[in-house]
N, CA and C of each residue as an Amber inpcrd file, in Angstrom:
protein
   630
  23.9840000  60.4910000 -55.2350000  24.5000000  59.6300000 -54.1720000
  24.0010000  58.2070000 -54.3580000  24.8320000  57.2060000 -54.1160000
  24.4220000  55.8110000 -54.2960000  23.6780000  55.2680000 -53.0860000
  22.8340000  54.2610000 -53.2630000  22.0740000  53.6250000 -52.1840000
  22.9710000  52.6690000 -51.4090000  22.7720000  52.7020000 -50.0850000
  23.5190000  51.7550000 -49.2460000  22.8470000  50.3850000 -49.2920000
  23.6170000  49.3820000 -49.4900000  23.0900000  48.0130000 -49.5380000
  22.9740000  47.4650000 -48.1130000  21.7140000  47.3070000 -47.6060000
  21.4830000  46.8390000 -46.2320000  21.2810000  45.3260000 -46.1520000
  21.2680000  44.6140000 -47.2910000  21.0010000  43.1720000 -47.2660000
  22.1030000  42.4260000 -46.5370000  23.3640000  42.8590000 -46.7160000
  24.4770000  42.1930000 -46.0510000  24.3880000  42.3440000 -44.5480000
  23.9990000  43.5490000 -44.1070000  23.8660000  43.8030000 -42.6610000
  22.7610000  42.9470000 -42.0550000  21.6260000  42.8470000 -42.7760000
  20.5110000  42.0280000 -42.2850000  20.8990000  40.5680000 -42.1590000
  21.5980000  40.0520000 -43.1530000  22.0170000  38.6470000 -43.1240000
  22.9530000  38.3950000 -41.9440000  23.8480000  39.3790000 -41.7160000
  24.7900000  39.2410000 -40.6080000  24.0520000  39.2050000 -39.2710000
  23.0270000  40.0720000 -39.1260000  22.2600000  40.1010000 -37.8790000
  21.4900000  38.8070000 -37.6700000  20.8950000  38.2980000 -38.7540000
  20.1630000  37.0420000 -38.6540000  21.0880000  35.8930000 -38.2530000
  22.2760000  35.9020000 -38.8170000  23.2370000  34.8390000 -38.4870000
  23.6540000  34.9100000 -37.0310000  23.9020000  36.1400000 -36.5360000
  24.2870000  36.3220000 -35.1420000  23.1650000  35.8960000 -34.1980000
  21.9240000  36.2700000 -34.5470000  20.7790000  35.8840000 -33.7070000
  20.6150000  34.3750000 -33.6580000  20.7930000  33.7400000 -34.8430000
  20.6670000  32.2810000 -34.8970000  21.7260000  31.5950000 -34.0520000
  22.9540000  32.1030000 -34.1160000  24.0360000  31.5230000 -33.3210000
  23.7890000  31.7140000 -31.8310000  23.3020000  32.9290000 -31.4800000
  23.0350000  33.2220000 -30.0710000  21.9240000  32.3100000 -29.5260000
  20.8680000  32.1120000 -30.3220000  19.7560000  31.2590000 -29.9070000
  20.2150000  29.8160000 -29.7260000  21.0390000  29.3270000 -30.6760000
  21.5600000  27.9630000 -30.5800000  22.4520000  27.7950000 -29.3640000
  23.2380000  28.8400000 -29.0830000  24.1320000  28.7830000 -27.9330000
  23.3350000  28.7280000 -26.6260000  22.2660000  29.5230000 -26.5530000
  21.4260000  29.5360000 -25.3530000  20.7650000  28.1750000 -25.1540000
  20.2130000  27.6030000 -26.2380000  19.5840000  26.2850000 -26.1410000
  20.5800000  25.2250000 -25.6940000  21.8070000  25.2900000 -26.2370000
  22.8300000  24.3240000 -25.8810000  23.1930000  24.4320000 -24.3980000
  23.3080000  25.6740000 -23.9140000  23.6460000  25.8830000 -22.5040000
  22.5280000  25.3800000 -21.5910000  21.2710000  25.6750000 -21.9660000
  20.1360000  25.2140000 -21.1680000  20.0770000  23.6930000 -21.1190000
  20.3530000  23.0600000 -22.2560000  20.3450000  21.6000000 -22.3170000
  21.4390000  21.0130000 -21.4210000  22.6310000  21.6240000 -21.4690000
  23.7290000  21.1400000 -20.6340000  23.4150000  21.3320000 -19.1580000
  22.8060000  22.4700000 -18.8120000  22.4390000  22.7200000 -17.4110000
  21.4020000  21.6950000 -16.9470000  20.3990000  21.4420000 -17.7950000
  19.3560000  20.4780000 -17.4500000  19.9440000  19.0880000 -17.2610000
  20.8130000  18.6710000 -18.1560000  21.4580000  17.3510000 -18.0250000
  22.2750000  17.2700000 -16.7420000  22.9890000  18.3600000 -16.4190000
  23.8020000  18.3860000 -15.2040000  22.9280000  18.2430000 -13.9600000
  21.7840000  18.9630000 -13.9450000  20.8550000  18.8840000 -12.8100000
  20.3150000  17.4680000 -12.6620000  19.9270000  16.8400000 -13.7820000
  19.3960000  15.4790000 -13.7410000  20.4390000  14.4970000 -13.2160000
  21.6780000  14.6580000 -13.6450000  22.7530000  13.7760000 -13.1820000
  22.9700000  13.9540000 -11.6830000  22.9610000  15.2140000 -11.2120000
  23.1650000  15.4870000  -9.7890000  22.0290000  14.8860000  -8.9610000
  20.7820000  15.0700000  -9.4310000  19.6270000  14.5290000  -8.7150000
  19.6930000  13.0000000  -8.6630000  20.0150000  12.3700000  -9.8080000
  20.1170000  10.9120000  -9.8430000  21.2280000  10.4180000  -8.9250000
  22.3460000  11.1070000  -8.9160000  23.4640000  10.7150000  -8.0630000
  23.1030000  10.8790000  -6.5880000  22.4120000  11.9950000  -6.2580000
  21.9980000  12.2180000  -4.8730000  21.0150000  11.1430000  -4.4200000
  20.0800000  10.7760000  -5.3180000  19.1030000   9.7390000  -4.9870000
  19.7990000   8.3950000  -4.7730000  20.8060000   8.1060000  -5.5880000
  21.5440000   6.8490000  -5.4540000  22.3210000   6.8150000  -4.1410000
  22.9750000   7.9260000  -3.7900000  23.7100000   8.0020000  -2.5270000
  22.7450000   7.8700000  -1.3500000  21.5760000   8.5460000  -1.4700000
  20.5400000   8.4710000  -0.4320000  20.0970000   7.0230000  -0.2370000
  19.9090000   6.3030000  -1.3330000  19.4900000   4.8990000  -1.2520000
  20.5910000   4.0420000  -0.6290000  21.8770000   4.3080000  -0.9860000
  22.9810000   3.5410000  -0.4360000  23.0810000   3.7290000   1.0780000
  22.8150000   4.9620000   1.5320000  22.9180000   5.2510000   2.9590000
  21.7790000   4.5930000   3.7320000  20.5550000   4.7310000   3.2020000
  19.3820000   4.2660000   3.9410000  19.0790000   2.7900000   3.7230000
  19.3340000   2.2990000   2.5000000  18.9830000   0.9320000   2.1290000
  17.5570000   0.5970000   2.5780000  16.5390000   1.3090000   2.0560000
  15.1680000   1.0920000   2.5340000  14.6710000  -0.3110000   2.2030000
  14.0090000  -0.9310000   3.1820000  13.3970000  -2.2460000   3.0060000
  11.8900000  -2.1110000   3.1570000  11.1500000  -2.9320000   2.4480000
   9.7070000  -2.8360000   2.5120000   9.1810000  -3.3270000   3.8540000
   8.1040000  -2.6850000   4.2940000   7.4460000  -3.0680000   5.5370000
   6.7500000  -4.4080000   5.3200000   6.8080000  -5.2740000   6.3260000
   6.2400000  -6.6230000   6.2160000   4.9670000  -6.7320000   7.0530000
   3.9630000  -7.3830000   6.4740000   2.6660000  -7.5570000   7.1240000
   2.3710000  -9.0470000   7.2790000   1.9200000  -9.4330000   8.4680000
   1.4890000 -10.8080000   8.7380000   0.2070000 -10.7700000   9.5730000
  -0.6970000 -11.6750000   9.2880000  -1.8390000 -11.8990000  10.1800000
  -1.4130000 -13.0170000  11.1240000  -1.2470000 -12.6810000  12.4040000
  -0.6920000 -13.6280000  13.3630000  -1.7640000 -14.4090000  14.1250000
  -2.9850000 -13.8830000  14.1460000  -4.0400000 -14.5920000  14.8580000
  -5.3840000 -14.2210000  14.2530000  -6.2800000 -15.1870000  14.2170000
  -7.6320000 -14.9660000  13.6950000  -8.6100000 -15.7860000  14.5210000
  -9.6890000 -15.1440000  14.9320000 -10.7150000 -15.8230000  15.7230000
 -12.0700000 -15.6070000  15.0430000 -12.6320000 -16.6900000  14.5420000
 -13.9240000 -16.6480000  13.8590000 -14.9390000 -17.4240000  14.6970000
 -15.8740000 -16.7010000  15.2890000 -16.8480000 -17.3570000  16.1680000
 -18.2380000 -17.4340000  15.5490000 -18.4450000 -16.7340000  14.4400000
 -19.7280000 -16.8240000  13.7320000 -19.5030000 -16.5610000  12.2560000
 -20.0740000 -17.4320000  11.4240000 -19.9720000 -17.2440000   9.9800000
 -21.0260000 -18.1270000   9.3170000 -22.2330000 -17.5890000   9.2090000
 -23.3250000 -18.3840000   8.6340000 -24.3040000 -17.4980000   7.8780000
 -24.9710000 -18.1280000   6.9110000 -25.9670000 -17.4380000   6.1000000
 -27.3690000 -17.8010000   6.5780000 -28.2570000 -16.8030000   6.5020000
 -29.6720000 -17.0720000   6.7270000 -30.3470000 -17.2430000   5.3730000
 -31.6290000 -17.5680000   5.3720000 -32.3370000 -17.8680000   4.1220000
 -32.4640000 -16.6510000   3.2080000 -32.2790000 -15.4510000   3.7300000
 -32.4020000 -14.2480000   2.8930000 -31.0350000 -13.7300000   2.4370000
 -30.0410000 -14.6310000   2.3330000 -28.6960000 -14.3000000   1.8350000
 -27.9540000 -13.3040000   2.7220000 -28.2960000 -13.2800000   3.9870000
 -27.6010000 -12.3880000   4.9180000 -26.5230000 -13.1660000   5.6520000
 -25.3010000 -12.6510000   5.5730000 -24.1680000 -13.2750000   6.2520000
 -24.0370000 -12.6850000   7.6530000 -24.0250000 -13.5480000   8.6510000
 -23.7840000 -13.1470000  10.0320000 -22.3600000 -13.5630000  10.3930000
 -21.5840000 -12.6340000  10.9120000 -20.1560000 -12.9100000  11.1020000
 -19.6240000 -12.2400000  12.3630000 -18.5550000 -12.8380000  12.8690000
 -17.8040000 -12.2730000  13.9970000 -16.3580000 -12.7390000  13.8570000
 -15.5350000 -11.8310000  13.3870000 -14.1530000 -12.1700000  13.0510000
 -13.1990000 -11.1580000  13.6880000 -12.2440000 -11.6510000  14.4500000
 -11.2240000 -10.7950000  15.0640000  -9.8540000 -11.1720000  14.5140000
  -9.0700000 -10.1590000  14.1220000  -7.7600000 -10.3980000  13.5220000
  -6.6820000  -9.5850000  14.2220000  -5.5040000 -10.1750000  14.3400000
  -4.3070000  -9.4650000  14.7790000  -3.3560000  -9.3710000  13.5870000
  -2.9590000  -8.1460000  13.2620000  -2.0590000  -7.9260000  12.1260000
  -0.7380000  -7.3670000  12.6420000   0.3440000  -8.0870000  12.3460000
   1.6820000  -7.6580000  12.7420000   2.3160000  -6.8520000  11.6040000
   2.7990000  -5.6550000  11.9340000   3.4470000  -4.7800000  10.9450000
   4.8970000  -4.5690000  11.3770000   5.8170000  -5.0330000  10.5580000
   7.2430000  -4.9640000  10.8890000   7.9640000  -3.9460000  10.0120000
   8.5700000  -2.9420000  10.6500000   9.4060000  -1.9690000   9.9550000
  10.8590000  -2.3600000  10.1800000  11.5330000  -2.9280000   9.1670000
  12.9050000  -3.4150000   9.3520000  13.9740000  -2.3390000   9.1510000
  13.5520000  -1.1270000   8.8040000  14.5110000  -0.0780000   8.4640000
  15.1670000   0.5150000   9.7120000  16.4550000   0.8290000   9.5950000
  17.2260000   1.3470000  10.7210000  17.0450000   2.8530000  10.9100000
  16.7290000   3.5780000   9.8330000  16.6900000   5.0360000   9.9310000
  15.3630000   5.6540000   9.5110000  14.4240000   4.8320000   9.0800000
  13.1650000   5.3620000   8.5600000  12.0060000   4.9310000   9.4420000
  11.1820000   5.8980000   9.8570000   9.9350000   5.6180000  10.5520000
   8.7670000   5.8740000   9.6150000   7.5710000   5.4960000  10.0300000
   6.4070000   5.6450000   9.1620000   5.2100000   6.1730000   9.9560000
   4.5440000   7.1660000   9.3620000   3.2490000   7.6100000   9.8590000
   2.1620000   6.8740000   9.0710000   1.3430000   6.1270000   9.7830000
   0.1960000   5.4720000   9.1570000  -1.0100000   6.3900000   9.3570000
  -1.2340000   7.2630000   8.3740000  -2.3020000   8.2640000   8.4940000
  -3.6890000   7.6610000   8.2780000  -3.7760000   6.6600000   7.4160000
  -5.0520000   6.0030000   7.1410000  -4.8330000   4.4960000   7.0660000
  -5.6680000   3.7590000   7.7850000  -5.6320000   2.2880000   7.7270000
  -7.0720000   1.8070000   7.5740000  -7.4160000   1.4060000   6.3700000
  -8.7630000   0.8950000   6.0920000  -8.6770000  -0.6100000   5.8900000
  -9.3770000  -1.3500000   6.7520000  -9.3670000  -2.8170000   6.6850000
 -10.6710000  -3.3060000   6.0740000 -10.5680000  -4.1300000   5.0360000
 -11.7370000  -4.6670000   4.3400000 -11.7200000  -6.1850000   4.4000000
 -12.8680000  -6.7770000   4.7410000 -13.0010000  -8.2290000   4.8100000
 -13.8270000  -8.7110000   3.6130000 -13.3260000  -9.7520000   2.9280000
 -13.9780000 -10.2900000   1.7340000 -14.2150000 -11.7850000   1.9040000
 -15.3190000 -12.2280000   1.3200000 -15.5550000 -13.6710000   1.2100000
 -15.9250000 -13.9860000  -0.2320000 -15.1300000 -14.8290000  -0.8530000
 -15.3080000 -15.1960000  -2.2560000 -15.4250000 -13.9480000  -3.1430000
 -14.5390000 -13.0030000  -2.8880000 -14.4680000 -11.7980000  -3.7120000
 -15.5010000 -10.7410000  -3.4000000 -16.3150000 -10.9550000  -2.3880000
 -17.3830000  -9.9980000  -2.0410000 -17.0870000  -9.3860000  -0.6730000
 -17.0150000  -8.0850000  -0.6350000 -16.7270000  -7.4010000   0.6250000
 -17.9400000  -7.4420000   1.5400000 -17.7170000  -7.8330000   2.7870000
 -18.8390000  -7.8770000   3.7180000 -18.6700000  -6.9380000   4.9140000
 -17.4820000  -6.3190000   5.0500000 -17.3330000  -5.3420000   6.1370000
 -16.0810000  -4.5020000   5.8990000 -16.1070000  -3.2730000   6.4400000
 -14.9720000  -2.3540000   6.3950000 -14.8140000  -1.7000000   7.7580000
 -13.5790000  -1.6670000   8.2390000 -13.2820000  -1.0180000   9.5120000
 -12.1110000  -0.0640000   9.3160000 -12.1860000   1.0880000   9.9960000
 -11.0970000   2.0610000   9.9600000 -10.3310000   1.9940000  11.2740000
  -9.0310000   1.7480000  11.1920000  -8.2070000   1.5840000  12.3810000
  -7.5760000   2.9180000  12.7970000  -7.1170000   2.9720000  14.0280000
  -6.5490000   4.1960000  14.5820000  -5.1790000   4.4860000  13.9630000
  -4.9590000   5.7070000  13.4560000  -3.6360000   6.0560000  12.9090000
  -2.5600000   5.9930000  13.9850000  -1.3150000   5.7470000  13.5550000
  -0.2150000   5.6790000  14.5150000   1.1040000   5.9350000  13.8120000
   2.1370000   6.1880000  14.6200000   3.4940000   6.3320000  14.0980000
   4.3020000   5.1040000  14.5030000   5.0690000   4.5800000  13.5600000
   5.9160000   3.4150000  13.8230000   7.3800000   3.7960000  13.6500000
   8.1500000   3.6220000  14.7280000   9.5650000   3.9350000  14.6600000
  10.3600000   2.8890000  13.8980000  11.6670000   3.1610000  13.7440000
  12.5200000   2.2330000  12.9940000  12.7920000   0.9730000  13.8020000
  13.0350000  -0.1300000  13.0900000  13.2830000  -1.4490000  13.6910000
  12.2140000  -1.7720000  14.7320000  10.9610000  -1.6690000  14.3100000
   9.8590000  -1.8180000  15.2550000   8.7890000  -2.7300000  14.6770000
   8.1490000  -3.5000000  15.5780000   7.0030000  -4.3270000  15.1890000
   5.7710000  -3.8460000  15.9610000   4.7210000  -3.5400000  15.2250000
   3.4690000  -3.0710000  15.8210000   2.3640000  -4.0550000  15.4740000
   1.5520000  -4.4150000  16.4560000   0.4190000  -5.3100000  16.2210000
  -0.8710000  -4.4960000  16.3410000  -1.6650000  -4.5130000  15.2790000
  -2.9590000  -3.8220000  15.2960000  -4.0710000  -4.8640000  15.2820000
  -5.1620000  -4.5150000  15.9090000  -6.2930000  -5.4390000  16.0320000
  -7.5050000  -4.8520000  15.3310000  -8.2560000  -5.7050000  14.6980000
  -9.5110000  -5.2740000  14.0880000 -10.5610000  -6.3580000  14.2760000
 -11.7920000  -5.9210000  14.4500000 -12.9090000  -6.8470000  14.6440000
 -13.9890000  -6.5340000  13.6200000 -14.3650000  -7.5560000  12.8680000
 -15.4850000  -7.4560000  11.9310000 -16.6580000  -8.2120000  12.5480000
 -17.7080000  -7.4950000  12.8530000 -18.8520000  -8.1250000  13.5000000
 -20.1440000  -7.4830000  13.0090000 -21.1150000  -8.3230000  12.6420000
 -22.3990000  -7.7900000  12.2050000 -23.0650000  -8.7130000  11.2120000
 -23.8190000  -8.1140000  10.3210000 -24.4940000  -8.8830000   9.2750000
 -24.5270000  -8.0590000   8.0020000 -24.4830000  -8.7530000   6.8710000
 -24.4030000  -8.0730000   5.5860000 -25.0080000  -8.9550000   4.4980000
 -25.7610000  -8.3270000   3.6110000 -26.3230000  -9.0500000   2.4680000
 -25.1920000  -9.4060000   1.5120000 -25.0080000 -10.6950000   1.2570000
 -23.9630000 -11.1900000   0.3490000 -24.6040000 -12.2000000  -0.5900000
 -24.6490000 -11.8570000  -1.8580000 -25.2830000 -12.7250000  -2.8500000
 -24.2530000 -13.6820000  -3.4350000 -24.5120000 -14.9750000  -3.2830000
 -23.6160000 -16.0010000  -3.7980000 -24.2780000 -16.7570000  -4.9430000
 -23.4610000 -17.0980000  -5.9350000 -23.9410000 -17.9240000  -7.0230000
 -23.9790000 -19.3890000  -6.6120000 -24.4290000 -20.2230000  -7.5200000
 -24.5630000 -21.6510000  -7.2250000 -23.2330000 -22.2690000  -6.8310000
 -22.1880000 -21.9990000  -7.6090000 -20.8640000 -22.5520000  -7.3010000
 -20.3360000 -22.0070000  -5.9830000 -20.6150000 -20.7410000  -5.7010000
 -20.1380000 -20.1220000  -4.4630000 -20.8500000 -20.7100000  -3.2420000
 -22.1400000 -21.0030000  -3.3990000 -22.8790000 -21.6510000  -2.3080000
 -22.3080000 -23.0350000  -2.0450000 -21.9850000 -23.7450000  -3.1210000
 -21.3780000 -25.0680000  -2.9840000 -20.0360000 -24.9710000  -2.2560000
 -19.2470000 -23.9310000  -2.5950000 -17.9660000 -23.7160000  -1.9390000
 -18.1610000 -23.4240000  -0.4470000 -19.1570000 -22.6000000  -0.1420000
 -19.4510000 -22.2860000   1.2590000 -19.8320000 -23.5550000   2.0360000
 -20.6880000 -24.3810000   1.4430000 -21.1100000 -25.6180000   2.1140000
 -19.9180000 -26.5370000   2.3780000 -18.9940000 -26.5900000   1.4190000
 -17.8120000 -27.4240000   1.5740000 -16.9260000 -26.9020000   2.7070000
 -16.7480000 -25.5980000   2.7470000 -15.9240000 -24.9990000   3.8030000
 -16.5980000 -25.1470000   5.1700000 -17.9230000 -25.0690000   5.1730000
 -18.6590000 -25.2400000   6.4320000 -18.4590000 -26.6470000   6.9800000
 -18.4570000 -27.6250000   6.0860000 -18.2230000 -29.0040000   6.5020000
 -16.8120000 -29.1830000   7.0630000 -15.8430000 -28.5470000   6.3920000
 -14.4450000 -28.6500000   6.8460000 -14.1910000 -27.8220000   8.1040000
 -15.0200000 -26.8100000   8.3160000 -14.8340000 -25.9490000   9.4860000
 -13.7800000 -24.8800000   9.3000000 -13.3730000 -24.6310000   8.0500000
 -12.3530000 -23.6170000   7.7480000 -12.8350000 -22.7910000   6.5570000
 -12.8360000 -21.4610000   6.7110000 -13.3390000 -20.5790000   5.6640000
 -12.2110000 -19.7460000   5.0600000 -12.2700000 -19.6180000   3.7350000
 -11.3110000 -18.7840000   3.0260000 -11.7810000 -17.3350000   3.0170000
 -11.1350000 -16.5130000   3.8150000 -11.5100000 -15.1040000   3.9490000
 -10.3050000 -14.2430000   3.5850000 -10.5500000 -13.1510000   2.8760000
  -9.4710000 -12.2510000   2.4760000  -9.5350000 -10.9490000   3.2690000
  -8.3770000 -10.5100000   3.6970000  -8.2370000  -9.2010000   4.3410000
  -7.4620000  -8.2950000   3.3990000  -8.0130000  -7.1240000   3.1200000
  -7.3280000  -6.1460000   2.2790000  -7.1970000  -4.8390000   3.0440000
  -5.9690000  -4.3270000   3.0820000  -5.6800000  -3.0810000   3.7730000
  -5.3640000  -1.9860000   2.7640000  -6.0790000  -0.8800000   2.8650000
  -5.7770000   0.3090000   2.0750000  -5.1100000   1.3290000   3.0010000
  -3.8750000   1.6750000   2.6930000  -3.0760000   2.4960000   3.5970000
  -2.6840000   3.8290000   2.9660000  -2.4880000   4.8020000   3.8210000
  -1.8570000   6.0700000   3.4230000  -0.7210000   6.3070000   4.4000000
   0.5220000   6.2590000   3.8820000   1.7100000   6.2500000   4.7280000
   2.6530000   7.3930000   4.3470000   3.2720000   7.9820000   5.3840000
   4.3130000   8.9880000   5.1660000   5.6040000   8.5350000   5.8490000
   6.6710000   8.2920000   5.0860000   7.9530000   7.9610000   5.7050000
   8.5260000   9.1800000   6.4300000   9.3300000   8.9250000   7.4710000
   9.9640000   9.9950000   8.2500000  11.4290000   9.6590000   8.4360000
  12.2830000  10.5670000   7.9940000  13.7240000  10.4300000   8.1310000
  14.2220000  11.5790000   8.9950000  14.5810000  11.2760000  10.2450000
  14.9530000  12.3490000  11.1590000  13.7560000  13.2560000  11.4130000
  13.9270000  14.5330000  11.1070000  12.8030000  15.4690000  11.2440000
  12.0910000  15.7010000   9.9180000  12.5380000  15.0080000   8.8780000
  11.9690000  15.2050000   7.5470000  10.8610000  14.1940000   7.2940000
   9.6690000  14.6990000   6.9470000   8.5670000  13.8360000   6.5360000
   8.4940000  13.8640000   5.0110000   8.6700000  12.7100000   4.4300000
   8.7890000  12.6330000   2.9730000   7.3960000  12.5270000   2.3450000
   7.3440000  12.1130000   1.0990000   6.1130000  12.0330000   0.3340000
   5.1320000  11.0280000   0.9320000   3.8790000  11.1450000   0.5050000
   2.8400000  10.1960000   0.9230000   2.6440000   9.1470000  -0.1690000
   2.5290000   7.8860000   0.2290000   2.1870000   6.8600000  -0.7560000
   1.0790000   5.9810000  -0.1960000   0.4020000   5.2780000  -1.0930000
  -0.8140000   4.5520000  -0.7280000  -0.7370000   3.0840000  -1.1470000
  -0.0260000   2.2850000  -0.3930000   0.0560000   0.8490000  -0.7280000
  -1.2250000   0.1180000  -0.3780000  -1.4390000  -1.0020000  -1.0570000
  -2.5650000  -1.8840000  -0.7640000  -2.0080000  -3.2570000  -0.4050000
  -2.4890000  -3.7980000   0.6980000  -1.9920000  -5.0690000   1.2130000
  -3.1040000  -6.1080000   1.1380000  -2.7520000  -7.3170000   0.7130000
  -3.7440000  -8.3920000   0.6040000  -3.2840000  -9.6200000   1.3770000
  -4.2150000 -10.1760000   2.1590000  -3.9060000 -11.3540000   2.9690000
  -4.9730000 -12.4210000   2.7070000  -4.5700000 -13.5400000   2.1640000
  -5.4850000 -14.6500000   1.9360000  -5.4560000 -15.5900000   3.1340000
  -6.5670000 -15.6600000   3.8610000  -6.5930000 -16.3820000   5.1330000
  -7.4480000 -17.6410000   5.0680000  -7.0160000 -18.6560000   5.7660000
  -7.8320000 -19.8410000   6.0150000  -8.1610000 -19.8430000   7.5090000
  -9.3900000 -19.4590000   7.8230000  -9.7540000 -19.2100000   9.2170000
 -10.6710000 -20.3200000   9.7320000 -10.2560000 -21.0430000  10.7710000
 -11.1300000 -22.0800000  11.3420000 -12.2570000 -21.4520000  12.1620000
 -13.4270000 -22.0400000  12.0630000 -14.5790000 -21.5780000  12.8300000
 -14.5520000 -22.2000000  14.2150000 -14.6860000 -21.3580000  15.2350000
 -14.7030000 -21.8500000  16.6090000 -16.1190000 -22.2060000  17.0240000
 -16.2430000 -23.3320000  17.6880000 -17.5320000 -23.7570000  18.2150000
 -17.3440000 -24.0860000  19.6860000 -18.1060000 -23.4030000  20.5310000
 -17.9650000 -23.5590000  21.9860000 -16.5410000 -23.2650000  22.4460000
 -15.9310000 -22.2620000  21.7820000 -14.5980000 -21.8260000  22.1920000
 -13.4530000 -22.6190000  21.6250000 -13.7210000 -23.6670000  20.8520000
 -12.6580000 -24.4880000  20.2710000 -12.8710000 -24.6250000  18.7670000
 -11.7990000 -24.9720000  18.0520000 -11.8700000 -25.1910000  16.6110000
 -11.1690000 -26.4910000  16.2640000 -11.5020000 -27.0280000  15.1080000
 -10.9370000 -28.3190000  14.6970000  -9.4690000 -28.2190000  14.3410000
  -9.0130000 -27.0180000  13.9900000  -7.6140000 -26.8060000  13.6300000
  -7.1910000 -25.4210000  14.0750000  -5.8980000 -25.2120000  14.2060000
  -5.3830000 -23.9250000  14.6580000  -5.1070000 -23.0170000  13.4580000
  -5.2810000 -21.7210000  13.6660000  -4.9620000 -20.7570000  12.6120000
  -3.4510000 -20.6350000  12.4790000  -2.9850000 -20.5950000  11.2440000
  -1.5610000 -20.4660000  10.9840000  -1.2370000 -19.0410000  10.5490000
  -0.1620000 -18.4890000  11.1150000   0.2750000 -17.1450000  10.7440000
   0.4310000 -17.0590000   9.2300000  -0.1120000 -15.9920000   8.6590000
  -0.1650000 -15.8480000   7.2110000   0.5550000 -14.5710000   6.7760000
   1.4870000 -14.7170000   5.8450000   2.1910000 -13.5640000   5.3030000
   1.3240000 -12.8700000   4.2540000   1.2840000 -11.5620000   4.3220000
   0.5010000 -10.7730000   3.3610000   1.4110000 -10.2650000   2.2500000
   0.8080000  -9.8470000   1.1610000   1.5710000  -9.3710000   0.0130000
   1.0620000  -8.0000000  -0.4150000   1.8920000  -7.3000000  -1.1840000
   1.4960000  -6.0100000  -1.7340000   0.6560000  -6.2530000  -2.9820000
  -0.5050000  -5.6300000  -3.0050000  -1.4230000  -5.7760000  -4.1290000
  -1.0800000  -4.7180000  -5.1620000  -0.3340000  -5.1230000  -6.2100000
   0.1500000  -4.1840000  -7.2180000  -0.8870000  -3.9320000  -8.2960000
């Protein structure tokens, strides 16, 4: 009896398996591309409907009644700020879960305050207040001391407010992802003496610190 040649059968099976594997990969790739297109299209439609606008921050008032150094490099301060937060969106509200306010002078942080969390509805302006009061060791270099003396003479100090936020947008009953923007406000704050100052504080627009 002659031997059966199985090489042809093996080659045929290998070819079929290769074709089947390629077909499966091609189908998976097409499905994945279709899903990505649908998701991108849904996101675009979602954006067209909502037209989200960024929240705007302004420091509308600042009251500085103490800002002086003692001989041991300790800064004594009393600073009160009003921060206006404007949500211009028609359909999106925001949960402010964390609001950390940091006060800086010449790049050196001298106080941190944590503000009360709140929810802000759509087309709404909320004013939050924070007070920085106390004393803190702040080491200044020669040029920085010179800058402080100059500002003291002018009666206006350059102070920075930085806000670290944790926010959750809300659309209807849906609470979306959490994001953590950082806001920076460069302020020129006049020092009050006996309840008056040489110049008035001007409302200052804040920017997103990218």
